[in-house]
PDB file of C-alpha atoms in Angstrom:
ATOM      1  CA  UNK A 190     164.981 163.517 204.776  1.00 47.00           C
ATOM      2  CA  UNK A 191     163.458 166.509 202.973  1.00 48.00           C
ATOM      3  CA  UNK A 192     165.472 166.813 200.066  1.00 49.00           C
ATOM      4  CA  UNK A 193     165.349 163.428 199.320  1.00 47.00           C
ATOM      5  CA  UNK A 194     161.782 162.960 199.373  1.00 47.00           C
ATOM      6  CA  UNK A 195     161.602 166.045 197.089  1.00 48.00           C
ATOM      7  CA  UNK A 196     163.220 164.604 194.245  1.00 48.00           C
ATOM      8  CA  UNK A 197     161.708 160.739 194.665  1.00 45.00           C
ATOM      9  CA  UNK A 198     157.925 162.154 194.201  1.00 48.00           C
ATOM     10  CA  UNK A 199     158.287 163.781 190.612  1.00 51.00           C
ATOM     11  CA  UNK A 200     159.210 159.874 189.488  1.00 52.00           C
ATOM     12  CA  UNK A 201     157.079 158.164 191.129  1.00 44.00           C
ATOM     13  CA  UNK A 202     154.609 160.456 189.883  1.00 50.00           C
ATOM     14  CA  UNK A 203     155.983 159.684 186.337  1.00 51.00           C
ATOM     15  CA  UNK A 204     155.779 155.971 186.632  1.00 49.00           C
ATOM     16  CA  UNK A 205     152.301 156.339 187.721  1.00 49.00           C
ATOM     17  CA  UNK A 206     151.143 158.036 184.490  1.00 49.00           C
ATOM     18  CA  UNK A 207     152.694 156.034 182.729  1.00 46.00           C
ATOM     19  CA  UNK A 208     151.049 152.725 183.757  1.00 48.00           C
ATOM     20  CA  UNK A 209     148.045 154.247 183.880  1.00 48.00           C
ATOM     21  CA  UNK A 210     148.546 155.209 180.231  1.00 50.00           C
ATOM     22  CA  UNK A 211     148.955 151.708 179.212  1.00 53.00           C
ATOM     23  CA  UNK A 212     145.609 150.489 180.669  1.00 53.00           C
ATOM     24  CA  UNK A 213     143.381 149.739 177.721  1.00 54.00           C
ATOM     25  CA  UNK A 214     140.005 152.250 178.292  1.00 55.00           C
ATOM     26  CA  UNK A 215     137.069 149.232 178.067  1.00 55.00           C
ATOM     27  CA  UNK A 216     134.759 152.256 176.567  1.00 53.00           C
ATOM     28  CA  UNK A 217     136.496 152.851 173.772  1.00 59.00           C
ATOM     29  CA  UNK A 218     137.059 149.881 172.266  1.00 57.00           C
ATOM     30  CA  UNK A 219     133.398 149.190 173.236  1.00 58.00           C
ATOM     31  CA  UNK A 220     132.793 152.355 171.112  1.00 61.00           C
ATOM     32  CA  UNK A 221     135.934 151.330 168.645  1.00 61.00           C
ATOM     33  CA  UNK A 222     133.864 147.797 168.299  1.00 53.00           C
ATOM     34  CA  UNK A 223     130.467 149.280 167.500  1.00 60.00           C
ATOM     35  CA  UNK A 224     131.587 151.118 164.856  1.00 63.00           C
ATOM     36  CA  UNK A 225     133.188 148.583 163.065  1.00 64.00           C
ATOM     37  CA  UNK A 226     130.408 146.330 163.647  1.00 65.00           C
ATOM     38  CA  UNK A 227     127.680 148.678 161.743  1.00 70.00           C
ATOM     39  CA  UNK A 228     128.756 148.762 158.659  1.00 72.00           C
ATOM     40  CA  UNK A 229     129.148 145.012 158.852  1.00 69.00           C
ATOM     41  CA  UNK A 230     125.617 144.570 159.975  1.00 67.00           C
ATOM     42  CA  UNK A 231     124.530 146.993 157.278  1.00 69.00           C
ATOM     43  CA  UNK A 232     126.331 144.917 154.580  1.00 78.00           C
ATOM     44  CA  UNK A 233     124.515 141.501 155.369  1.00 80.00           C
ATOM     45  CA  UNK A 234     121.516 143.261 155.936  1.00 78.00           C
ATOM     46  CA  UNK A 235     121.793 144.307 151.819  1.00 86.00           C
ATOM     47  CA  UNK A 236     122.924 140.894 151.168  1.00 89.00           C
ATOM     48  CA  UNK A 237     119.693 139.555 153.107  1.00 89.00           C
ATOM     49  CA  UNK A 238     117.070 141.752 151.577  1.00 90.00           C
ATOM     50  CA  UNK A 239     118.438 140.956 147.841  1.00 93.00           C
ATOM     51  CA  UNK A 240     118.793 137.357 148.129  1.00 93.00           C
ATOM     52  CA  UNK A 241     114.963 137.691 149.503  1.00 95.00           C
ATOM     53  CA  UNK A 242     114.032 139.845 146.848  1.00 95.00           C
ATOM     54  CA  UNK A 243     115.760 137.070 144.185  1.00 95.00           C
ATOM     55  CA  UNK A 244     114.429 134.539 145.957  1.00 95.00           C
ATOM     56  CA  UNK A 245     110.867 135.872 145.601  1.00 96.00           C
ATOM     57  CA  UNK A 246     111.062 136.973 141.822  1.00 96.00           C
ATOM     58  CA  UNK A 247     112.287 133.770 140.687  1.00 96.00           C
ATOM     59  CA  UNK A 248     108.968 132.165 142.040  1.00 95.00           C
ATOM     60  CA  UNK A 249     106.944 134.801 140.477  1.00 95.00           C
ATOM     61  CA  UNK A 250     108.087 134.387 137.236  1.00 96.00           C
ATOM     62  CA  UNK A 251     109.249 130.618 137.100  1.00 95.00           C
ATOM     63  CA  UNK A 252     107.848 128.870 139.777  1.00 94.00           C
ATOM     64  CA  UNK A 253     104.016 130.554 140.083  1.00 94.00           C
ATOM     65  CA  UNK A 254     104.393 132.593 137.423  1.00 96.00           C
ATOM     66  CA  UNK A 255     101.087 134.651 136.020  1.00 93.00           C
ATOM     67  CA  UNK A 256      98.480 132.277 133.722  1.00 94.00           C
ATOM     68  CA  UNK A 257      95.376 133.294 131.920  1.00 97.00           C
ATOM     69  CA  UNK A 258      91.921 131.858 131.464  1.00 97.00           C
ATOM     70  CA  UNK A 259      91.650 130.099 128.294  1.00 97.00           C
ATOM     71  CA  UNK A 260      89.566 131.841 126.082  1.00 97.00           C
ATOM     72  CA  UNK A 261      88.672 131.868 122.194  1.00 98.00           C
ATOM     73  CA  UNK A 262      91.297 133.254 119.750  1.00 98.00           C
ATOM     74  CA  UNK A 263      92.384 133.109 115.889  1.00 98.00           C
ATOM     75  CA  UNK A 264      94.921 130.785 116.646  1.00 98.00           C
ATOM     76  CA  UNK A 265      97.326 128.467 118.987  1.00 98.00           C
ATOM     77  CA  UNK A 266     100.288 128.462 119.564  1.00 98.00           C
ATOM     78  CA  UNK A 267     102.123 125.567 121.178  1.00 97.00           C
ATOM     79  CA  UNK A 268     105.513 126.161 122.119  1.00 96.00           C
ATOM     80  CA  UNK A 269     108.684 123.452 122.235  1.00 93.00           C
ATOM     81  CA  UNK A 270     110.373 122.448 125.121  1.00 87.00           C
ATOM     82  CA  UNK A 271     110.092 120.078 127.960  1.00 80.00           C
ATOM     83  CA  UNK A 272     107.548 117.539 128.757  1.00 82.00           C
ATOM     84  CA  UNK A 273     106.507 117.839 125.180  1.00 88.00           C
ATOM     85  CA  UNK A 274     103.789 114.768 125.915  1.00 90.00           C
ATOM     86  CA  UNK A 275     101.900 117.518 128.202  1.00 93.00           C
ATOM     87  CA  UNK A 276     102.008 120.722 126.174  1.00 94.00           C
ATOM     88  CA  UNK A 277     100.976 118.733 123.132  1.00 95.00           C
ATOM     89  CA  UNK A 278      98.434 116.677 125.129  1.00 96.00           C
ATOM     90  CA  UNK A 279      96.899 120.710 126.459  1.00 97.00           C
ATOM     91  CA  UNK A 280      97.216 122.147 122.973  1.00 97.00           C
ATOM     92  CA  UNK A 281      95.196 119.437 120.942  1.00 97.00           C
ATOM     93  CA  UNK A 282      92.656 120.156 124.256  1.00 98.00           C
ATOM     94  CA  UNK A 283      91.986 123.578 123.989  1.00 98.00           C
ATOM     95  CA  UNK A 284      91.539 123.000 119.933  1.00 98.00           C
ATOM     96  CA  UNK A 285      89.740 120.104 120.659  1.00 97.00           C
ATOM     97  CA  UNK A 286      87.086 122.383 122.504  1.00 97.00           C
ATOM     98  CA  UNK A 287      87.292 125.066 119.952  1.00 97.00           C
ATOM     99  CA  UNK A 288      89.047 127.645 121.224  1.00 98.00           C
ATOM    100  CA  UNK A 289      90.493 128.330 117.697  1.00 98.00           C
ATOM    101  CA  UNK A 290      90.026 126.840 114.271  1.00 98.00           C
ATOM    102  CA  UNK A 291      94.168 127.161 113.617  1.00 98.00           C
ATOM    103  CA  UNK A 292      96.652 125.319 116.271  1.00 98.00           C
ATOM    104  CA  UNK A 293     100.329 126.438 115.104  1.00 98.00           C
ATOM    105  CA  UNK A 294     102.265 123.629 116.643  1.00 97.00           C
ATOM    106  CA  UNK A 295     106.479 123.520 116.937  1.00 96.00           C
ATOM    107  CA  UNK A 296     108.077 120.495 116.476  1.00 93.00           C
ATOM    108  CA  UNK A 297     111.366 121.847 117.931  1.00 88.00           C
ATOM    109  CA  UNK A 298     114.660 122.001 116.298  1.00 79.00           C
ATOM    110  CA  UNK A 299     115.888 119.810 113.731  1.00 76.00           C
ATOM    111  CA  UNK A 300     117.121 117.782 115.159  1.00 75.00           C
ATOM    112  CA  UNK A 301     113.941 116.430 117.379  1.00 78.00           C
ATOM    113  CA  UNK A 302     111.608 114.394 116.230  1.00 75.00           C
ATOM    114  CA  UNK A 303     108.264 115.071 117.635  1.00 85.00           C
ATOM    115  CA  UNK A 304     105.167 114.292 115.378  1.00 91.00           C
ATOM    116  CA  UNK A 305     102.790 116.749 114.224  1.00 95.00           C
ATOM    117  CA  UNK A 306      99.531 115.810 115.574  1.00 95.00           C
ATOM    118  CA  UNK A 307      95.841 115.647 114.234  1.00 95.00           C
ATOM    119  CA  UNK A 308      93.043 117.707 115.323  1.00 97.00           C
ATOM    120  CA  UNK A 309      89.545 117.128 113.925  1.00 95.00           C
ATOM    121  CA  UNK A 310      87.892 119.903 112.184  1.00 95.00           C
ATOM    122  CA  UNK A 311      90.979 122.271 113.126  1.00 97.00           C
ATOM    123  CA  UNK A 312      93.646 123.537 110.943  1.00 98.00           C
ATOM    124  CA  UNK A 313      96.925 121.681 112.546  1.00 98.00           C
ATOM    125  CA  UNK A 314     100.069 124.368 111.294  1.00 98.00           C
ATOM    126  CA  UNK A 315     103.803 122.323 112.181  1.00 97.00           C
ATOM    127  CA  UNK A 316     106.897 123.941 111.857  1.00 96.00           C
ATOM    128  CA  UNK A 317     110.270 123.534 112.511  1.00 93.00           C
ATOM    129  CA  UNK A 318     112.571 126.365 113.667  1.00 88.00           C
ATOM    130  CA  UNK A 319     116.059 126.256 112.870  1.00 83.00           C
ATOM    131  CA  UNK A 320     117.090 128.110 115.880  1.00 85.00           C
ATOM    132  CA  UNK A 321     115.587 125.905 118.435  1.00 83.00           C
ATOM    133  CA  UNK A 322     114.817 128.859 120.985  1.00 91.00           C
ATOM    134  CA  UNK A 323     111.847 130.354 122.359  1.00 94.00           C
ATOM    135  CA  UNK A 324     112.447 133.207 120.150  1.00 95.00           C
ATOM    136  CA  UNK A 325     112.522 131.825 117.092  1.00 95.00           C
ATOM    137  CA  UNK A 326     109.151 130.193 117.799  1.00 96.00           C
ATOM    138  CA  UNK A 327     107.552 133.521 118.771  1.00 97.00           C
ATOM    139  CA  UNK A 328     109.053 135.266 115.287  1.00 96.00           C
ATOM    140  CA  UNK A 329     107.601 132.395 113.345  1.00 96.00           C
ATOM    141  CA  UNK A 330     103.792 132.417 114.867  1.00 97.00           C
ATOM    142  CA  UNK A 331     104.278 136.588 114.556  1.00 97.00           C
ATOM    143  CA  UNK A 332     104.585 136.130 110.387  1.00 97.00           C
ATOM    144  CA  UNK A 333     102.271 133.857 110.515  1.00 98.00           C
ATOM    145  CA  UNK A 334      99.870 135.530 112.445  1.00 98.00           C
ATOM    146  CA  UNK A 335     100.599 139.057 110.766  1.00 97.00           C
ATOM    147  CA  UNK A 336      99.675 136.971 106.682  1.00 97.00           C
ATOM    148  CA  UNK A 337      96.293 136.084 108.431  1.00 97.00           C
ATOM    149  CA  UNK A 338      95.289 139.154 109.903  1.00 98.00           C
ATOM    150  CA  UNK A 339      95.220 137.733 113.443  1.00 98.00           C
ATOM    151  CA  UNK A 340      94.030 139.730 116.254  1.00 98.00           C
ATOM    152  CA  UNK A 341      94.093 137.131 119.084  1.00 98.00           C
ATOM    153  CA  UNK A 342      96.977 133.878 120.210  1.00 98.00           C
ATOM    154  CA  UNK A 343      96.572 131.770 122.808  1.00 98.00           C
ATOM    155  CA  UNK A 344     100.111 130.543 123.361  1.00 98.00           C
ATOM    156  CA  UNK A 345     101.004 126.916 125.217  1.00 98.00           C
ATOM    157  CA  UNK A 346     103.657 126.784 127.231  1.00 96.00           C
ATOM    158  CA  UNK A 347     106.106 125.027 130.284  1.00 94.00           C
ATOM    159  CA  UNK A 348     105.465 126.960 133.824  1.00 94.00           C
ATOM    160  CA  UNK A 349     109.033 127.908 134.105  1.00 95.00           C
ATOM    161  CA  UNK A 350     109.038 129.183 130.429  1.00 95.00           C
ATOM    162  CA  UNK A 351     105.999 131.068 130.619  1.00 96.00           C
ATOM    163  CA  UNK A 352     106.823 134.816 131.630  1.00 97.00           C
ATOM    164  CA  UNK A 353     109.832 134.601 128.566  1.00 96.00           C
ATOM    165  CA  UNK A 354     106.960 133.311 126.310  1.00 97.00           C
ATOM    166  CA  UNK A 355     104.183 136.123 126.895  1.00 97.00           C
ATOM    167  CA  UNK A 356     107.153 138.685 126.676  1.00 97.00           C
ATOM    168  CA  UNK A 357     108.483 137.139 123.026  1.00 97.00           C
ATOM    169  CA  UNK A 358     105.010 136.428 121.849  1.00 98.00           C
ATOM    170  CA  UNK A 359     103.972 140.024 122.767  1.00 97.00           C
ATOM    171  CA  UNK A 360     106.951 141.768 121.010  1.00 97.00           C
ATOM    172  CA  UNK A 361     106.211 139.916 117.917  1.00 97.00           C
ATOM    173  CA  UNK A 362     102.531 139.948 117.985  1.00 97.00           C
ATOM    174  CA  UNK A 363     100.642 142.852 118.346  1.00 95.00           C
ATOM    175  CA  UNK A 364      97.027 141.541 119.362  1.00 97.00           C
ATOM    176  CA  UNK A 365      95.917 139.719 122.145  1.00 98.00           C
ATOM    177  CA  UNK A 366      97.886 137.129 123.588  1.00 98.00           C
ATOM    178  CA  UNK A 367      96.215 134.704 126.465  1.00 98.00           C
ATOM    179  CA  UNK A 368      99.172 132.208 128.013  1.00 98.00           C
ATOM    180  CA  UNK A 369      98.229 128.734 129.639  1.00 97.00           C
ATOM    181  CA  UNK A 370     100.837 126.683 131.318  1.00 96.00           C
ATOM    182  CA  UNK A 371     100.654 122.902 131.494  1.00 94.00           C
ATOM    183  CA  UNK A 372     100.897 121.933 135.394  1.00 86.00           C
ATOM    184  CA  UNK A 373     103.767 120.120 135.340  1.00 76.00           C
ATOM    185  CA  UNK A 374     105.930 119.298 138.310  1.00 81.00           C
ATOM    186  CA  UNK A 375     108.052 122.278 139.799  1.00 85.00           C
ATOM    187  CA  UNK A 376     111.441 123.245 137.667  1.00 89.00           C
ATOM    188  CA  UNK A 377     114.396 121.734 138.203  1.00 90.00           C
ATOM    189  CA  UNK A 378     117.723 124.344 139.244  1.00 92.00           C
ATOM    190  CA  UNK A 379     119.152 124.056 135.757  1.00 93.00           C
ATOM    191  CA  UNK A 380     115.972 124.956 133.933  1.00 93.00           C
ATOM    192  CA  UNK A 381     115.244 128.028 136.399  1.00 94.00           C
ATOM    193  CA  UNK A 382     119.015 128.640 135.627  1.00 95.00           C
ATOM    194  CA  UNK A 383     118.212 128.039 131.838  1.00 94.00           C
ATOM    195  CA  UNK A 384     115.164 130.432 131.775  1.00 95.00           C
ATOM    196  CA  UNK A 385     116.850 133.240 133.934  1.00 96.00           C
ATOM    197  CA  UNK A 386     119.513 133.189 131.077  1.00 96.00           C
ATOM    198  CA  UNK A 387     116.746 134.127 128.317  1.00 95.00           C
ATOM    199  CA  UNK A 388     114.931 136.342 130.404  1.00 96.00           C
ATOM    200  CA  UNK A 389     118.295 138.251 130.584  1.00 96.00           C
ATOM    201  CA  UNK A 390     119.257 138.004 126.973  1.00 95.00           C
ATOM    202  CA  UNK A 391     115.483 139.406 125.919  1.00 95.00           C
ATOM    203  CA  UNK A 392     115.443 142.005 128.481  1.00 95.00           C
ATOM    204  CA  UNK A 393     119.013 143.507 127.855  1.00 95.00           C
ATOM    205  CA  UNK A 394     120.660 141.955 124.893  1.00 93.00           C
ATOM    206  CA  UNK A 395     118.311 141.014 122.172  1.00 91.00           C
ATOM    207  CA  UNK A 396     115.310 143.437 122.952  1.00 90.00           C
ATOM    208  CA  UNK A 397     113.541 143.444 119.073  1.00 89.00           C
ATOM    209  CA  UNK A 398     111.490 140.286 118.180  1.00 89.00           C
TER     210      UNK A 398
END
């Protein structure tokens, strides 16, 4: 009986480490778990905070963006774009109640066709610019305003196009420049899309007037 039992314990003892090998530790994969799961947590926390921080600079600029009091200036400046019927309709207003004796007033591309309208006792200035853009406006009431010796524009424009406005007027104009939005309904998506675009283009690409 001794010898026997002698050699039967160092196997048993064997088998027994070995099983208990195999048993899966719950701490560390608790542990193992956690660590994968921070970086994860950090990720969509990033993701989070910038699609907050978009979320909130598109209304500032496009949505609510930044409008001044109307005040008296050399000359006006109405802008192209949509709802024409309500920029033109605020531009003849503000000339109508003499905030300047000149109202420079785009009619768009060529290819549009809205009319020039008439403003008693005020100087009514339409042009067309061939390259149909925001930009193109702004460079045109710039040499126009630079000829006259023009300290002071008060420029009309769309809400969602008024930040890209003020920031082409300014680059081409040196003096003053006052912006008033018409209140039209919120932007649609594609215009938002639309004026992030330009905003882009004039911040990183095209960066002159």
């Amino acid at each position: 009986m001794g010898p026997s039992s002698r050699t039967v314990a160092p196997e048993l003892s064997d088998e027994m480490s070995a099983s208990s090998a195999e048993v899966p530790d719950p701490g560390r994969t608790t542990s193992r778990w956690r660590s994968r799961r921070r970086p994860l947590l950090g990720s969509l926390g990033v993701v989070f905070v910038l699609v907050v921080v978009f979320a909130a600079t598109t209304l500032r600029l496009f949505v609510f963006p930044p409008a001044d009091q109307p005040t008296h200036v050399n000359g006006i400046l109405s802008f192209a774009g949509s709802d024409e019927g309500a920029r033109a309709a605020l531009a003849v207003s503000l000339a109508e109640k003499g905030y300047a004796p000149v109202l420079l007033f785009s009619q768009g591309g060529e290819s549009t066709d809205t009319s020039c309208p008439k403003v008693p006792r005020v100087s009514v200035v339409c042009f067309v610019d061939v390259t149909n853009n925001t930009r193109g406006e702004a460079e045109w009431a710039g040499r126009y305003a630079a000829r006259h010796n023009w300290h002071s524009l008060l420029i009309v424009t769309g809400r969602a196009q008024a930040t890209r406005a003020r920031l082409l007027t300014e680059r081409c104009f040196s003096g003053r420049v006052t912006v008033v939005h018409v209140a039209e309904p919120r932007p649609a998506l594609s215009e938002i899309i639309h004026q992030w675009g330009g905003l882009l283009d004039a911040l990183f690409v095209h960066r002159g007037c």
